[in-house]
Coordinates of C-alpha atoms in Angstrom, one line a residue:
M75 CA -45.0 -12.8 26.9
L76 CA -45.5 -11.5 23.6
R77 CA -44.5 -8.1 24.6
L78 CA -41.0 -9.3 26.2
C79 CA -40.0 -11.0 23.0
F80 CA -40.9 -7.9 21.1
F81 CA -38.7 -6.1 23.7
I82 CA -36.0 -8.6 23.5
S83 CA -35.9 -8.9 20.0
L84 CA -35.7 -5.5 19.0
M85 CA -33.0 -5.3 21.6
C86 CA -30.8 -7.5 19.5
L87 CA -31.8 -5.7 16.6
V88 CA -30.5 -2.5 18.2
R89 CA -27.2 -3.9 19.2
S90 CA -26.8 -5.7 15.9
D91 CA -27.1 -2.4 14.0
T92 CA -25.0 -0.5 16.5
G93 CA -22.3 -3.3 16.0
E94 CA -22.8 -3.0 12.4
T95 CA -21.9 0.9 12.1
C96 CA -18.5 1.5 10.8
P97 CA -16.7 4.4 12.2
S98 CA -15.7 7.3 9.5
F99 CA -13.0 9.9 8.9
T100 CA -13.6 13.0 10.8
R101 CA -16.1 15.0 8.2
L102 CA -15.8 18.8 9.3
S103 CA -17.2 22.1 8.1
F104 CA -15.9 25.3 6.5
H105 CA -17.2 27.2 9.4
S106 CA -14.9 24.8 11.6
A107 CA -11.9 26.0 9.1
V108 CA -12.9 29.7 9.9
V109 CA -13.5 29.5 14.1
G110 CA -10.4 26.6 14.1
T111 CA -9.8 23.4 15.9
G112 CA -8.4 21.8 18.7
L113 CA -6.4 18.5 18.6
Q114 CA -8.1 15.6 18.5
V115 CA -6.2 12.0 16.8
K116 CA -8.4 9.1 15.6
L117 CA -6.8 5.7 14.7
M118 CA -8.8 3.5 12.9
L119 CA -7.4 0.3 11.7
Y120 CA -8.1 -1.7 8.6
T121 CA -7.4 -5.7 8.1
R122 CA -7.5 -8.1 5.3
R123 CA -10.5 -9.5 7.8
D124 CA -12.3 -6.5 7.6
P125 CA -11.2 -3.9 4.2
T126 CA -14.3 -1.5 4.4
C127 CA -14.9 -1.2 7.7
A128 CA -12.6 0.5 10.4
Q129 CA -12.1 -0.1 13.6
V130 CA -11.4 2.5 16.3
I131 CA -8.3 1.5 18.0
N132 CA -5.9 3.3 21.1
S133 CA -3.2 1.8 23.3
T134 CA -5.2 0.1 25.3
S135 CA -7.8 -1.6 22.8
L136 CA -5.9 -2.9 19.9
G137 CA -8.8 -4.2 18.3
N138 CA -7.8 -7.0 15.3
L139 CA -4.4 -5.5 15.1
N140 CA -1.9 -8.4 14.6
V141 CA 1.7 -7.1 15.9
T142 CA 3.3 -10.4 14.5
K143 CA 2.3 -8.2 11.1
R144 CA 3.5 -4.8 9.0
T145 CA 2.1 -2.1 10.6
T146 CA 1.3 0.6 8.2
F147 CA 0.2 4.5 9.2
I148 CA -1.3 6.8 6.6
I149 CA -1.1 10.6 7.8
H150 CA -2.8 12.9 6.2
G151 CA -1.9 16.4 6.3
F152 CA -3.5 20.3 6.1
R153 CA -7.2 20.5 5.7
P154 CA -8.4 24.1 5.1
T155 CA -12.0 23.0 4.6
G156 CA -12.6 20.3 6.9
S157 CA -13.1 17.8 4.2
P158 CA -12.0 13.7 4.1
P159 CA -8.9 13.7 2.0
V160 CA -10.7 11.9 -1.0
W161 CA -7.6 9.2 -1.6
I162 CA -7.3 7.5 1.8
G163 CA -9.6 4.6 0.7
D164 CA -8.0 4.0 -2.4
L165 CA -4.8 3.9 -0.6
V166 CA -6.0 1.5 2.0
E167 CA -7.4 -0.8 -0.6
G168 CA -4.2 -0.8 -2.5
L169 CA -2.0 -1.8 0.2
L170 CA -4.3 -4.7 1.6
S171 CA -4.4 -5.8 -2.0
V172 CA -0.7 -6.3 -2.0
E173 CA -0.4 -7.5 1.6
D174 CA -1.9 -9.2 4.6
M175 CA -0.9 -6.1 7.2
N176 CA -2.4 -3.8 9.8
V177 CA -3.6 -0.4 7.9
V178 CA -3.9 2.4 10.5
V179 CA -5.3 5.5 9.2
V180 CA -4.5 8.7 11.6
D181 CA -7.7 11.0 11.6
W182 CA -6.6 14.3 13.1
N183 CA -8.7 16.3 10.8
R184 CA -9.7 17.8 14.3
G185 CA -6.5 20.1 14.3
A186 CA -5.9 20.2 10.8
T187 CA -8.8 21.9 9.6
T188 CA -7.9 25.5 10.2
I189 CA -7.5 28.1 7.5
L190 CA -4.1 29.1 9.0
Y191 CA -1.5 27.1 7.5
N192 CA 0.6 27.6 11.0
S193 CA -1.7 26.4 13.3
A194 CA -2.0 23.1 11.9
A195 CA 1.8 22.9 11.5
D196 CA 1.8 24.0 15.1
K197 CA 0.3 20.7 16.2
T198 CA 2.3 18.0 14.2
R199 CA 4.6 17.3 16.9
K200 CA 2.1 16.6 19.4
V201 CA 0.3 14.5 16.7
A202 CA 3.8 12.8 16.2
T203 CA 3.8 12.0 20.3
V204 CA 0.4 10.3 20.1
L205 CA 1.7 7.8 17.8
K206 CA 4.8 7.5 19.8
K207 CA 2.9 6.3 22.5
F208 CA 0.9 4.3 20.4
I209 CA 3.9 2.4 18.9
D210 CA 5.6 1.9 22.4
H211 CA 2.5 0.0 23.3
L212 CA 3.0 -2.2 19.9
L213 CA 6.5 -2.9 20.9
I214 CA 5.6 -4.0 24.3
K215 CA 3.2 -6.4 22.7
G216 CA 5.7 -7.6 20.7
A217 CA 5.7 -5.8 17.6
S218 CA 9.0 -4.9 15.6
L219 CA 10.3 -1.7 14.7
D220 CA 11.1 -3.4 11.0
D221 CA 7.8 -3.5 10.6
I222 CA 6.6 -0.1 11.4
Y223 CA 5.7 2.0 8.5
M224 CA 4.8 5.3 7.9
I225 CA 3.2 7.0 4.7
G226 CA 2.8 10.8 5.5
V227 CA 1.1 13.5 2.5
S228 CA 1.9 17.4 3.4
L229 CA 2.0 17.7 7.0
G230 CA 1.5 14.4 7.3
A231 CA 5.1 13.4 6.0
H232 CA 6.6 16.4 8.7
I233 CA 4.9 14.0 11.4
S234 CA 6.0 10.9 9.8
G235 CA 9.5 12.8 10.1
F236 CA 9.0 13.5 14.0
V237 CA 8.1 9.9 14.9
G238 CA 11.2 8.3 13.1
E239 CA 13.5 10.7 14.9
E240 CA 11.8 9.8 18.1
Y241 CA 13.1 6.0 17.2
N242 CA 16.5 7.1 15.9
G243 CA 16.0 6.2 12.6
K244 CA 15.1 2.6 13.3
L245 CA 11.3 2.3 11.6
G246 CA 11.0 0.2 8.6
R247 CA 10.0 2.7 6.4
I248 CA 8.8 6.4 6.0
T249 CA 7.3 7.3 2.9
G250 CA 6.4 11.4 2.7
M251 CA 4.8 12.9 -0.6
Q252 CA 3.4 16.7 -1.4
Y253 CA 3.9 19.8 0.1
F254 CA 4.7 20.5 3.1
K255 CA 6.4 23.6 5.7
C256 CA 10.3 22.2 7.4
D257 CA 10.3 23.9 11.0
H258 CA 7.3 26.5 9.8
Q259 CA 10.1 28.4 7.7
K260 CA 11.7 26.8 5.0
S261 CA 9.9 25.5 1.8
V262 CA 9.9 21.7 1.3
Y263 CA 9.3 19.5 -1.6
L264 CA 9.5 16.2 0.0
Y265 CA 9.0 12.7 -2.1
L266 CA 10.9 10.6 0.5
S267 CA 10.8 6.6 0.6
S268 CA 13.2 5.7 3.0
L269 CA 13.8 1.9 3.7
R270 CA 16.9 1.4 6.6
E271 CA 18.7 -1.2 3.3
N272 CA 17.8 1.4 0.5
C273 CA 17.2 4.8 0.9
T274 CA 15.7 6.5 -2.0
V275 CA 14.9 10.2 -2.2
T276 CA 14.1 12.8 -4.4
A277 CA 13.7 15.8 -2.9
Y278 CA 14.5 19.8 -1.8
P279 CA 15.4 18.8 2.2
C280 CA 15.3 21.9 4.5
D281 CA 18.0 21.4 6.9
S282 CA 16.5 20.2 10.0
Y283 CA 14.8 16.9 7.8
R284 CA 16.6 14.2 8.2
D285 CA 16.7 10.7 6.2
Y286 CA 17.4 7.8 7.8
R287 CA 19.7 5.3 5.9
N288 CA 20.7 2.1 7.9
G289 CA 19.4 3.3 11.4
K290 CA 21.9 6.2 10.8
C291 CA 20.9 9.8 10.4
V292 CA 22.1 11.2 7.3
S293 CA 21.7 15.1 6.1
C294 CA 20.3 15.2 2.6
G295 CA 22.0 17.2 -0.1
T296 CA 21.7 20.1 -2.1
P297 CA 21.6 19.6 -5.8
Q298 CA 24.4 21.9 -7.9
K299 CA 23.4 24.2 -10.1
E300 CA 25.4 23.0 -13.0
S301 CA 23.2 20.0 -14.2
C302 CA 19.7 19.2 -14.8
P303 CA 17.4 18.8 -11.9
L304 CA 15.6 15.6 -11.8
L305 CA 13.6 16.8 -9.1
G306 CA 16.1 18.1 -6.9
Y307 CA 19.1 15.2 -7.3
Y308 CA 21.3 14.7 -10.5
A309 CA 22.1 11.1 -11.5
D310 CA 26.1 11.4 -10.8
N311 CA 25.2 12.5 -7.5
W312 CA 24.0 8.4 -7.2
K313 CA 27.2 7.4 -8.4
D314 CA 29.3 5.9 -5.1
Y315 CA 26.0 4.8 -3.2
L316 CA 24.5 2.8 -6.1
T317 CA 28.0 0.8 -6.6
E318 CA 28.1 0.1 -2.9
K319 CA 25.0 -2.1 -3.0
D320 CA 25.7 -5.7 -3.2
P321 CA 25.0 -6.5 -6.2
P322 CA 25.2 -2.8 -7.3
M323 CA 21.6 -2.3 -8.9
T324 CA 18.9 -0.3 -8.2
K325 CA 15.7 1.2 -10.1
A326 CA 15.7 4.5 -11.0
Y327 CA 13.1 6.5 -13.0
F328 CA 13.9 9.6 -14.5
D329 CA 11.5 12.4 -16.0
T330 CA 13.5 13.6 -19.2
A331 CA 12.2 15.7 -22.0
E332 CA 12.5 14.1 -26.1
E333 CA 15.2 17.2 -27.0
K334 CA 18.4 18.4 -26.0
P335 CA 19.3 19.4 -22.8
F336 CA 16.4 16.6 -21.9
C337 CA 15.5 18.4 -18.7
I338 CA 11.8 18.5 -17.6
Y339 CA 10.6 21.4 -15.2
H340 CA 8.4 20.2 -12.7
Y341 CA 5.8 22.5 -11.1
F342 CA 2.4 22.1 -8.6
V343 CA -0.8 23.5 -10.1
D344 CA -3.2 23.9 -6.9
I345 CA -6.9 24.4 -7.8
I346 CA -9.7 24.7 -5.4
T347 CA -12.8 24.8 -6.8
W348 CA -16.6 26.3 -5.7
N349 CA -18.3 24.2 -8.7
K350 CA -21.8 23.0 -6.8
N351 CA -21.2 19.7 -8.7
I352 CA -18.4 17.3 -9.7
R353 CA -16.4 18.4 -12.3
R354 CA -13.8 15.7 -14.1
G355 CA -11.1 16.6 -16.9
S356 CA -7.9 17.8 -17.7
I357 CA -5.9 20.9 -17.9
T358 CA -3.6 22.6 -19.9
I359 CA -1.4 25.5 -18.4
K360 CA 0.9 27.8 -20.2
L361 CA 3.3 30.0 -18.7
K362 CA 5.0 33.2 -20.9
D363 CA 7.5 35.7 -19.6
K364 CA 8.0 39.4 -20.2
G365 CA 10.3 38.2 -23.3
G366 CA 7.6 36.5 -25.2
N367 CA 9.0 33.1 -24.3
T368 CA 6.0 30.1 -23.3
T369 CA 6.2 26.7 -22.1
E370 CA 3.2 24.6 -21.9
S371 CA 2.5 21.5 -19.9
K372 CA -0.8 19.4 -20.7
I373 CA -1.7 17.6 -17.4
D374 CA -3.9 14.6 -18.9
H375 CA -2.0 11.8 -17.1
E376 CA -4.6 11.2 -15.3
P377 CA -8.4 13.1 -15.4
A378 CA -8.4 14.9 -12.0
T379 CA -11.6 15.4 -10.4
F380 CA -12.8 18.9 -8.8
Q381 CA -14.6 19.1 -6.0
K382 CA -16.2 22.5 -4.1
Y383 CA -13.7 23.9 -1.9
H384 CA -11.3 20.6 -2.1
Q385 CA -7.8 21.5 -3.2
V386 CA -6.5 19.4 -6.0
S387 CA -2.8 19.5 -7.0
L388 CA -2.0 18.2 -10.1
L389 CA 1.8 18.3 -11.1
A390 CA 3.1 20.2 -14.3
R391 CA 5.8 19.3 -16.2
F392 CA 7.5 21.8 -18.3
S393 CA 10.7 21.5 -21.2
R394 CA 11.6 25.1 -20.6
D395 CA 12.3 27.1 -17.3
L396 CA 10.5 30.5 -17.1
D397 CA 12.5 32.9 -14.5
K398 CA 9.6 35.5 -14.2
V399 CA 6.0 34.4 -15.4
A400 CA 4.4 36.7 -16.5
A401 CA 0.9 35.4 -17.6
I402 CA -0.5 32.2 -17.4
S403 CA -3.3 30.4 -19.5
L404 CA -5.7 27.7 -18.7
V405 CA -7.6 25.2 -20.3
F406 CA -10.2 22.8 -19.0
S407 CA -11.4 19.7 -20.9
T408 CA -13.4 16.7 -20.2
G409 CA -12.3 15.0 -23.4
S410 CA -15.9 14.7 -24.3
V411 CA -16.7 15.7 -27.8
V412 CA -20.5 15.4 -27.9
G413 CA -22.5 16.9 -25.4
P414 CA -22.8 20.3 -23.0
R415 CA -19.7 22.4 -22.4
Y416 CA -19.2 22.6 -18.8
K417 CA -17.5 25.4 -16.9
L418 CA -15.2 25.1 -13.7
R419 CA -15.2 27.9 -11.1
I420 CA -12.1 28.0 -9.2
L421 CA -11.7 29.7 -6.1
R422 CA -8.3 30.3 -6.1
M423 CA -5.0 28.6 -8.6
K424 CA -1.4 28.4 -7.1
L425 CA 1.6 28.2 -9.3
R426 CA 5.1 26.7 -7.6
S427 CA 7.8 26.0 -8.4
L428 CA 9.7 22.3 -7.6
A429 CA 12.9 22.8 -8.9
H430 CA 12.7 26.2 -7.6
P431 CA 11.1 26.5 -4.3
E432 CA 12.5 29.3 -2.9
R433 CA 10.8 31.5 -6.0
P434 CA 7.7 33.4 -5.5
Q435 CA 4.5 31.4 -5.5
L436 CA 1.9 32.7 -8.0
C437 CA -1.8 32.8 -7.2
R438 CA -5.2 33.7 -9.2
Y439 CA -8.6 33.7 -7.9
D440 CA -12.0 34.1 -8.8
L441 CA -11.3 32.3 -12.4
V442 CA -14.5 30.7 -14.2
L443 CA -12.8 28.5 -17.4
M444 CA -15.1 27.6 -20.0
E445 CA -14.7 24.2 -21.3
N446 CA -12.0 24.1 -24.3
V447 CA -11.8 27.9 -24.0
E448 CA -8.2 29.1 -23.2
T449 CA -8.2 32.1 -20.2
V450 CA -5.5 34.0 -20.3
F451 CA -4.3 36.1 -17.1
Q452 CA -1.7 37.9 -15.2
P453 CA -1.1 36.3 -11.8
I454 CA -0.4 37.9 -8.5
L455 CA 1.9 37.0 -5.5
C456 CA 0.9 34.4 -3.5
P457 CA 0.3 35.6 0.5
K458 CA 2.7 34.6 2.6
L459 CA -0.6 33.3 4.9
Q460 CA -1.1 29.7 3.5
L461 CA -5.0 29.3 2.8

């Protein structure tokens, strides 16, 4: 009898431990990125009922998902090293803090993990097909397209667009962020916040990417060259649309310089490091052309966290636009006035223009930045292969 009681207690303990285990985002190694991965899509549900422990769900098992509430999908992008995106947890927490909703993290790391960008891009349509099937099941259960939101980063923005296309622009909202390739041909910098009643777009869209407004497909225009670019669009282009609102008002945030002509030119500075330990700090970047003209940006709006083999994309703001960059300098700083001086070991740095996405992207490899010491170098053209 004593042995039987011990066995039952042990089984209960095992079941309890198993039930409390939280599913985690797929974590792969750099080796997986080199050999490539087949596509697998895992959907992980977070709710206010359990905001830190996910449920794995699918079309036949919705778990705690409540179809009467809003459902927001978070879709990551290209993962060249196989590591989980570090920002997902904060985004899940932020969404649940402002609204009682279903948050579904779309884990397609098996498929997105590869050093060949086009290989990951080729799988985006298939991921969208999986999500379309899942959303169709939600609709059968009583969900509304108005309550389906998509948040996509990098290739995740591309996936979001494909899903929106399947529903003829009737999804409640699509938000796309960061850089991705459209139709794997044209470079696109997409910052899209598209609501059926209120479309707000700041982007350089390619011909095939469509914005959905009032349930209709609308082609986004290309900015004129005469004006100062504001992440791709100009204030005067919004006049007709804004005056159609009742009442005619909106919110707009314009990033300008302090002096005339008040233009700000945005670049992404992508940095992959190989420090063994995490480094936190800010980057100051200076550009110089062959004529000796310079422009500088101190990216200190938020200290960046640099992890081994993880890409950090920093938004740099310059008051001058240099057509042909001949030299780049970087300064790394932790902001500490006492204590040891650190090194930031850069595996690859990439500079890419948002205002002129057609310009060649500039790279540099194997740099070591000594803290608070300016490192000057000549950039080289990045290979067309997205590594």
